[in-house]
Amino acid sequence: MFETVMKLSLLILALSTLFYFYRLVKGPTVPDRVVALDAIGINLIGLTGVTSVLLKTNAFLDVILLLGILAFIGTVAFSKFLEKGEIIENDRNQ
Amino acid sequence: MSLLHLAILLPFIMALFVPFLYKWFKSVHTGWFVLLLPVFLFIYFFRYINPVSSGSNTYSTVNWIPSLGIQFTAYVDGLGLLFALLITGIGALVILYSIYYLPRAKEQLHTFYVYLLLFMGAMLGIVLSDNMIVLYTFWELTSLSSFLLIGYWHTREKSRYGALKSMMITVFGGLCMLGGIILLYLVTNTFSIREMVTQAPIIMEHPYFLPAMLLFLLGAFTKSAQFPFYIWLPDAMEAPTPVSAYLHSATMVKAGIYLTARFTPVFGLAPEWFWLVTGIGIITLAWGSFHAIKQTDLKAILAFSTVSQLGLIMSLLGAGSASLHFESLDNKMFSAAVVAAIFHLINHATFKGSLFMAAGIVDHETGTRDIRKLGGLMSFMPITFTITVIGAFSMAGLPPFNGFLSKEMFFTSMLKLLEFNLFNVETWGILFPVLAWIASVFTFIYSMIIVFKTFTGKYQPEKLDKVPHEAPLGMLISPIILASLVVLFGIFPNVLSFSIIEPATASILPYLLEDGEQFHVHISHWHGWGPELYMTLGVIGLGILLYLGLAKWKLVYKLFPEKLTLNKAYDVSLRGLDKGSLKVQELYMTGFLRDYLGYIFTFVVLMTGWALFSKSAFTFETAGNAPIGIYEIVLAAVMILGAVTILFAKSRLTSIIALGSVGYGVALFFVFFRAPDLALTQLVIETISVSLFLLCFYYLPELQKREKLPFKLANFLVSLGVGTVVTLIALSANSQRVSETISSYFIENSYKEAGGKNMVNVILVDFRGFDTLFEITVLGIAALGIFAMVKLRLSKGEES
C-alpha cells in the first residue's frame, strides 16, 4: 500500500516535471524558462526524496540539500544575468 | 678491427681534422695535407695486387649489429681491388689537380675537402663491403656527398638545381636497391654477398627473384646514369671540375657498374638480366653519343660521353653474363666480354679523367667552356692540347691508345652475341653490333669536336675574358700522368691483364674455373684482319666524313624539340607532383572544423558499422535486464525533449537552459540507479558549467539569425549513423558479456582491506588512487591554463 502511494507520487512528480518542461521549451520569454527550471529543480528535490524512501536509503539526503542550494544559486545567477547582463562583476575592468 | 677497416674509415677520420688543418695552417693549401691520404691508401691497396692475383682474397669481419646479421665485412677480391685502386689513384690525382684549380684565397676549401673525403671513404666502403646493408649505407653516403659536392657553389641557382636533381634520382635508385636487398635477405637469410652467390640457384627459383633483380637494376641504372636516368649527370656538371673528373667520370657513376658486376653471379642466369643490362646499356650508348654532338659546353659533351661510355661497359657486362650459361670455358668468347668491360672501365677512368682536367684547364685559363667561343688554342696551350688529343683519340678508339683495344674487344663481344642462341637473341641480336657501330661513329665525331673545335680553327680573342696561356705545371701533372697511362695501357696492355683484369673477371664469373685455372686474358694490338678491324676502319672513315659535314647535318637535332626531352619530362613531372599534391591537399584540408569532424564521424560509422555487420556481431538479448519503471520512461522522455530542444532552439539561452535540464536529468538518473556520489557531483558540475556557458555567452555577439539552422542532409545522415552505430554497439555489448564483473571483490574488501564503507570513495582513493591523482593533475592544468589565457594577453606585435 505504502509503496504504491510512493510510486504514485513519483509518477505525479514526474508528470509535473514534464509539464514544467513544456513551459521550459515553449517559453515564450526567458524569465518563463528560468522559473520553469527553478521549479524543475524543486521537483527534483521531491523526486529524490521519494526515491530514497522507495529505495530505503538515506544516502541521497545530501543530494536534496545540494539541489536546494543549487536551484537557488542557479536562479539567482540567471536573474542577475537577465538584469545586468553579467553574473560576476569584474571591478578590474572598470 | 683490422687494418683494412681502418683503410676504409681513414678518409672519414681525416675529414674530421680537415677544418682544423684549414684554420691552423693558413699559409699552406689544405689540399696538400689531404693529398697524403689517397697516396698512402693507393700504396696500401697496391700491395694487395700480388695476393689477389694469385687467387687469395682477403676478408675480415667486425660486428656492427650482430643481432640483425649486419657485420662490417671488408672483402678484397679482384673486382673490389680494381675499384679501390681507381678510387685512391684517381683520387690522389684529382686532389693534386684541385690544389691548383681551387685558390685558397677565394674558396671554402675545408668544406670542399671534407665532402671529397667523405665521398672517397664512402666509395671505398661500397666496393670493399661484403655485407649488403653496409654497402647500402656507403651507397647513400656517396649520394649525399655527391649532392654536397655538386652544390659546392651553393649560391648559384644552377648548382642547386643540379644537386637536387642528382639527389632525387640517385636516392630514388638507392631506395629501390634497399628494397632489393631486403627481398634477397628474405630469400637467403643472409646479407653477405659471398654467401648469396653460393645460393644463386635457390634465388633463381624463388618468386622474389624478379622483383629483387629489377630493384637492384634500378639502383645500378640510376647511379650509373643509364637510360632514362642519365638526365642528372649533365646537370651535375655545375660542380667544380675536379669533382666532375672524380665523381662523374671515374668513380661514383661506376658504382652502378660495380653493383651490376658484383651481382652478375646472383642474377646473371636470368634472361631478363641479359636483356635489360645489355639492352639498356646499348641504348644508353647510342643515345648518349648521339646527344653529345649537339652540346656546346665542353663539360656537357664530356658528360654525355660519360653516359654513353657507361652504357658501353654495361652492355659488355650483360653480354658477359651469357657465359654463365656454359659449363666450362670452352666458349670463352662471352667471358671475354667481361674482360673487355673491365678493361674499358680502367681505360675510361684514365682518358675521361684527363679530358675533364683538360677541359677544366681550358675553362680556368680562358674563362669559358663554350666551344663556340673557343678555337685556335693550340699554340697557347700545347701541353693541354697534347693531353686532349691523347684522351679524345683514345675515347674515339684510335690506335695506339687503350681505347682502341677496348673498342675492338667491344665489337668482338657484340658480334659474338650473334652466335648466342638463347633468349631469342638470334632474332633481335643483329641490333647489338649495328647500334654499337653507329654509336662508335658518333663517339668518333664528338671526340673530334672536343679536340678540333677547341684547339684549332680561328682564335677569337674578343670573346674571351682572359688572355689564354698555358696552365701552371702543378695543374698539368695529373692529366699528364693520366694521359701517360692511356698511352702505357695502349702500348703495353698486358701489364694489366693478369695483375688486375684476370682477378676481377674471376670475381664476376666465379665457378666457371677449375682450381688453378685462369681466364684467358690476352690483349693484343694486332689480331688479324677480322670484322672488328673493318668496323673500326668504317667508324674512322664515316666519322671523318660526318665531322667535315657537321654543319650541314646538325640540323637533324632540330627535329628533337626541347619539349620532348627527358629533362622536360622530369621537370614537368616534378612540378606536376608538386601541384597535384597541393590540389589534393586543398581538396580535403579545407580549414573548417566541421569538415574534419565530418570525416572523423563518417569513418567511425563506416569502420565500426562495417566491423559490426561483417562479423555479424549484433545480438540483442533481453534476459537479465532490469524491469523498466514508468518514472524512468518519463525521465527519459524529458531528457529526449531537452536534447531535441537544443537542436531546434532559436536563441542560445534556450539551448543553455535545455542543456542544463538534460544535465539535471542525468543527475536524477544517477539517483534512480543508486549512485549518490555521482548525483552530487553531477549536480554541482552541471550548475557550474551552465554558469560558465552563461559567462561565455555574454561575450558572444547576439544571435542574429532568427530563422532555423539550415537543414543539411549530409550532417543529418552522419549524426543519424553515429547514433545508430553507437546504440547498436551498446546493445550488443550488453547482450554478450564475456565474463563476470570484478565488483564483488570491492564489495567484500572495501571495509576489510581499506577501512571505508563508501565503496566509490574507497575505489577512488585506495584501490585506484592512481587515476585520481592524474584527474587532479588534469584539473590543475586546466585551472592554470585558464588563468594563463586570461592573464597573458600579448598584443599582436608582441607575439612569440
PDB file of C-alpha atoms in Angstrom, chain A residues 7 10-11 14-15 17-18 21-22 24-25 30 33-34 37 40-41 44 47-48 51-52 54-55 59-60 62-64 66-67 70-71 73-74 77-78 81-82 84-88 90 92-93, chain B residues 630-631 634-635 637-639 641-643 645 651 653-654 656-658 660-662 664-665 667-668 670-677 679-681 683-685 687 690-691 694-695 697-699 791:
ATOM      1  CA  LYS A   7       5.162   5.157  -6.665  1.00  0.00           C
ATOM      2  CA  LEU A  10       6.682   9.625  -8.008  1.00  0.00           C
ATOM      3  CA  LEU A  11       4.630   9.413 -11.167  1.00  0.00           C
ATOM      4  CA  ALA A  14       7.486  13.092 -12.935  1.00  0.00           C
ATOM      5  CA  LEU A  15       4.427  14.289 -14.865  1.00  0.00           C
ATOM      6  CA  THR A  17       8.298  17.838 -14.264  1.00  0.00           C
ATOM      7  CA  LEU A  18       7.178  17.079 -17.788  1.00  0.00           C
ATOM      8  CA  PHE A  21       9.440  21.128 -19.129  1.00  0.00           C
ATOM      9  CA  TYR A  22       6.788  22.082 -21.608  1.00  0.00           C
ATOM     10  CA  LEU A  24      10.732  25.472 -20.409  1.00  0.00           C
ATOM     11  CA  VAL A  25      10.634  24.591 -24.059  1.00  0.00           C
ATOM     12  CA  VAL A  30      13.489  33.760 -20.936  1.00  0.00           C
ATOM     13  CA  ARG A  33      12.077  29.387 -18.754  1.00  0.00           C
ATOM     14  CA  VAL A  34      14.170  30.341 -15.721  1.00  0.00           C
ATOM     15  CA  LEU A  37      13.990  25.486 -14.464  1.00  0.00           C
ATOM     16  CA  ILE A  40      12.136  21.604 -12.073  1.00  0.00           C
ATOM     17  CA  GLY A  41      14.962  21.805  -9.530  1.00  0.00           C
ATOM     18  CA  LEU A  44      13.924  17.086  -8.462  1.00  0.00           C
ATOM     19  CA  LEU A  47      11.695  13.105  -6.740  1.00  0.00           C
ATOM     20  CA  THR A  48      14.943  12.416  -4.934  1.00  0.00           C
ATOM     21  CA  THR A  51      13.057   7.752  -4.445  1.00  0.00           C
ATOM     22  CA  SER A  52      15.218   7.475  -1.351  1.00  0.00           C
ATOM     23  CA  LEU A  54      11.402   3.822  -2.001  1.00  0.00           C
ATOM     24  CA  LEU A  55      14.992   2.592  -2.048  1.00  0.00           C
ATOM     25  CA  ALA A  59      22.346   8.174   1.014  1.00  0.00           C
ATOM     26  CA  PHE A  60      20.545  10.776  -1.076  1.00  0.00           C
ATOM     27  CA  ASP A  62      22.980  15.212   0.642  1.00  0.00           C
ATOM     28  CA  VAL A  63      21.622  15.419  -2.847  1.00  0.00           C
ATOM     29  CA  ILE A  64      18.430  17.030  -1.630  1.00  0.00           C
ATOM     30  CA  LEU A  66      22.644  20.319  -2.634  1.00  0.00           C
ATOM     31  CA  LEU A  67      19.748  20.600  -5.061  1.00  0.00           C
ATOM     32  CA  LEU A  70      21.981  24.897  -6.436  1.00  0.00           C
ATOM     33  CA  ALA A  71      18.463  25.684  -7.552  1.00  0.00           C
ATOM     34  CA  ILE A  73      22.126  29.822  -6.805  1.00  0.00           C
ATOM     35  CA  GLY A  74      21.188  28.990 -10.357  1.00  0.00           C
ATOM     36  CA  ALA A  77      22.597  33.720 -11.347  1.00  0.00           C
ATOM     37  CA  PHE A  78      20.117  33.651 -14.198  1.00  0.00           C
ATOM     38  CA  PHE A  81      22.353  37.727 -15.844  1.00  0.00           C
ATOM     39  CA  LEU A  82      18.988  38.858 -17.202  1.00  0.00           C
ATOM     40  CA  LYS A  84      22.695  43.158 -15.557  1.00  0.00           C
ATOM     41  CA  GLY A  85      23.966  41.108 -18.443  1.00  0.00           C
ATOM     42  CA  GLU A  86      26.723  39.506 -16.359  1.00  0.00           C
ATOM     43  CA  ILE A  87      26.984  37.300 -13.334  1.00  0.00           C
ATOM     44  CA  ILE A  88      30.209  38.272 -11.645  1.00  0.00           C
ATOM     45  CA  ASN A  90      34.659  42.375 -12.649  1.00  0.00           C
ATOM     46  CA  ARG A  92      39.276  45.380 -12.655  1.00  0.00           C
ATOM     47  CA  ASN A  93      37.657  46.081 -15.967  1.00  0.00           C
TER      48      ASN A  93
ATOM     49  CA  ILE B 630       7.182   4.367 -15.539  1.00  0.00           C
ATOM     50  CA  TYR B 631       9.236   7.200 -13.910  1.00  0.00           C
ATOM     51  CA  VAL B 634       9.088   9.819 -18.097  1.00  0.00           C
ATOM     52  CA  LEU B 635      12.556  10.971 -17.170  1.00  0.00           C
ATOM     53  CA  ALA B 637      11.215  11.472 -22.299  1.00  0.00           C
ATOM     54  CA  VAL B 638      12.182  14.694 -20.512  1.00  0.00           C
ATOM     55  CA  MET B 639      15.803  14.243 -21.471  1.00  0.00           C
ATOM     56  CA  LEU B 641      12.814  16.582 -25.214  1.00  0.00           C
ATOM     57  CA  GLY B 642      15.669  18.608 -23.769  1.00  0.00           C
ATOM     58  CA  ALA B 643      18.113  17.270 -26.324  1.00  0.00           C
ATOM     59  CA  THR B 645      15.135  21.478 -27.857  1.00  0.00           C
ATOM     60  CA  SER B 651      18.184  31.525 -29.124  1.00  0.00           C
ATOM     61  CA  LEU B 653      19.813  30.975 -23.946  1.00  0.00           C
ATOM     62  CA  THR B 654      17.131  28.393 -24.689  1.00  0.00           C
ATOM     63  CA  ILE B 656      21.660  26.523 -22.476  1.00  0.00           C
ATOM     64  CA  ILE B 657      18.659  26.020 -20.295  1.00  0.00           C
ATOM     65  CA  ALA B 658      17.696  22.898 -22.194  1.00  0.00           C
ATOM     66  CA  GLY B 660      21.011  22.289 -18.041  1.00  0.00           C
ATOM     67  CA  SER B 661      17.787  20.321 -17.848  1.00  0.00           C
ATOM     68  CA  VAL B 662      19.406  17.394 -19.599  1.00  0.00           C
ATOM     69  CA  TYR B 664      19.834  17.573 -14.145  1.00  0.00           C
ATOM     70  CA  GLY B 665      18.006  14.678 -15.752  1.00  0.00           C
ATOM     71  CA  ALA B 667      21.669  13.563 -12.094  1.00  0.00           C
ATOM     72  CA  LEU B 668      18.224  12.198 -11.426  1.00  0.00           C
ATOM     73  CA  PHE B 670      22.039   8.663 -11.011  1.00  0.00           C
ATOM     74  CA  VAL B 671      19.620   8.884  -8.129  1.00  0.00           C
ATOM     75  CA  PHE B 672      17.377   6.222  -9.621  1.00  0.00           C
ATOM     76  CA  PHE B 673      20.299   3.984 -10.262  1.00  0.00           C
ATOM     77  CA  ARG B 674      21.573   4.456  -6.714  1.00  0.00           C
ATOM     78  CA  ALA B 675      24.708   6.455  -7.261  1.00  0.00           C
ATOM     79  CA  PRO B 676      24.614   9.247  -4.669  1.00  0.00           C
ATOM     80  CA  ASP B 677      28.207  10.398  -5.155  1.00  0.00           C
ATOM     81  CA  ALA B 679      24.456  12.524  -8.435  1.00  0.00           C
ATOM     82  CA  LEU B 680      26.091  15.048  -6.101  1.00  0.00           C
ATOM     83  CA  THR B 681      28.992  15.693  -8.386  1.00  0.00           C
ATOM     84  CA  LEU B 683      24.562  18.443  -9.961  1.00  0.00           C
ATOM     85  CA  VAL B 684      27.393  20.723  -8.926  1.00  0.00           C
ATOM     86  CA  ILE B 685      29.288  20.345 -12.150  1.00  0.00           C
ATOM     87  CA  THR B 687      25.403  24.088 -12.405  1.00  0.00           C
ATOM     88  CA  VAL B 690      25.785  26.176 -17.135  1.00  0.00           C
ATOM     89  CA  SER B 691      27.005  29.342 -15.404  1.00  0.00           C
ATOM     90  CA  LEU B 694      26.278  31.990 -19.490  1.00  0.00           C
ATOM     91  CA  LEU B 695      29.577  33.733 -18.799  1.00  0.00           C
ATOM     92  CA  PHE B 697      27.507  33.981 -23.949  1.00  0.00           C
ATOM     93  CA  TYR B 698      27.761  37.449 -22.575  1.00  0.00           C
ATOM     94  CA  TYR B 699      30.823  37.993 -24.708  1.00  0.00           C
ATOM     95  CA  LYS B 791      46.114  36.966 -17.855  1.00  0.00           C
TER      96      LYS B 791
END
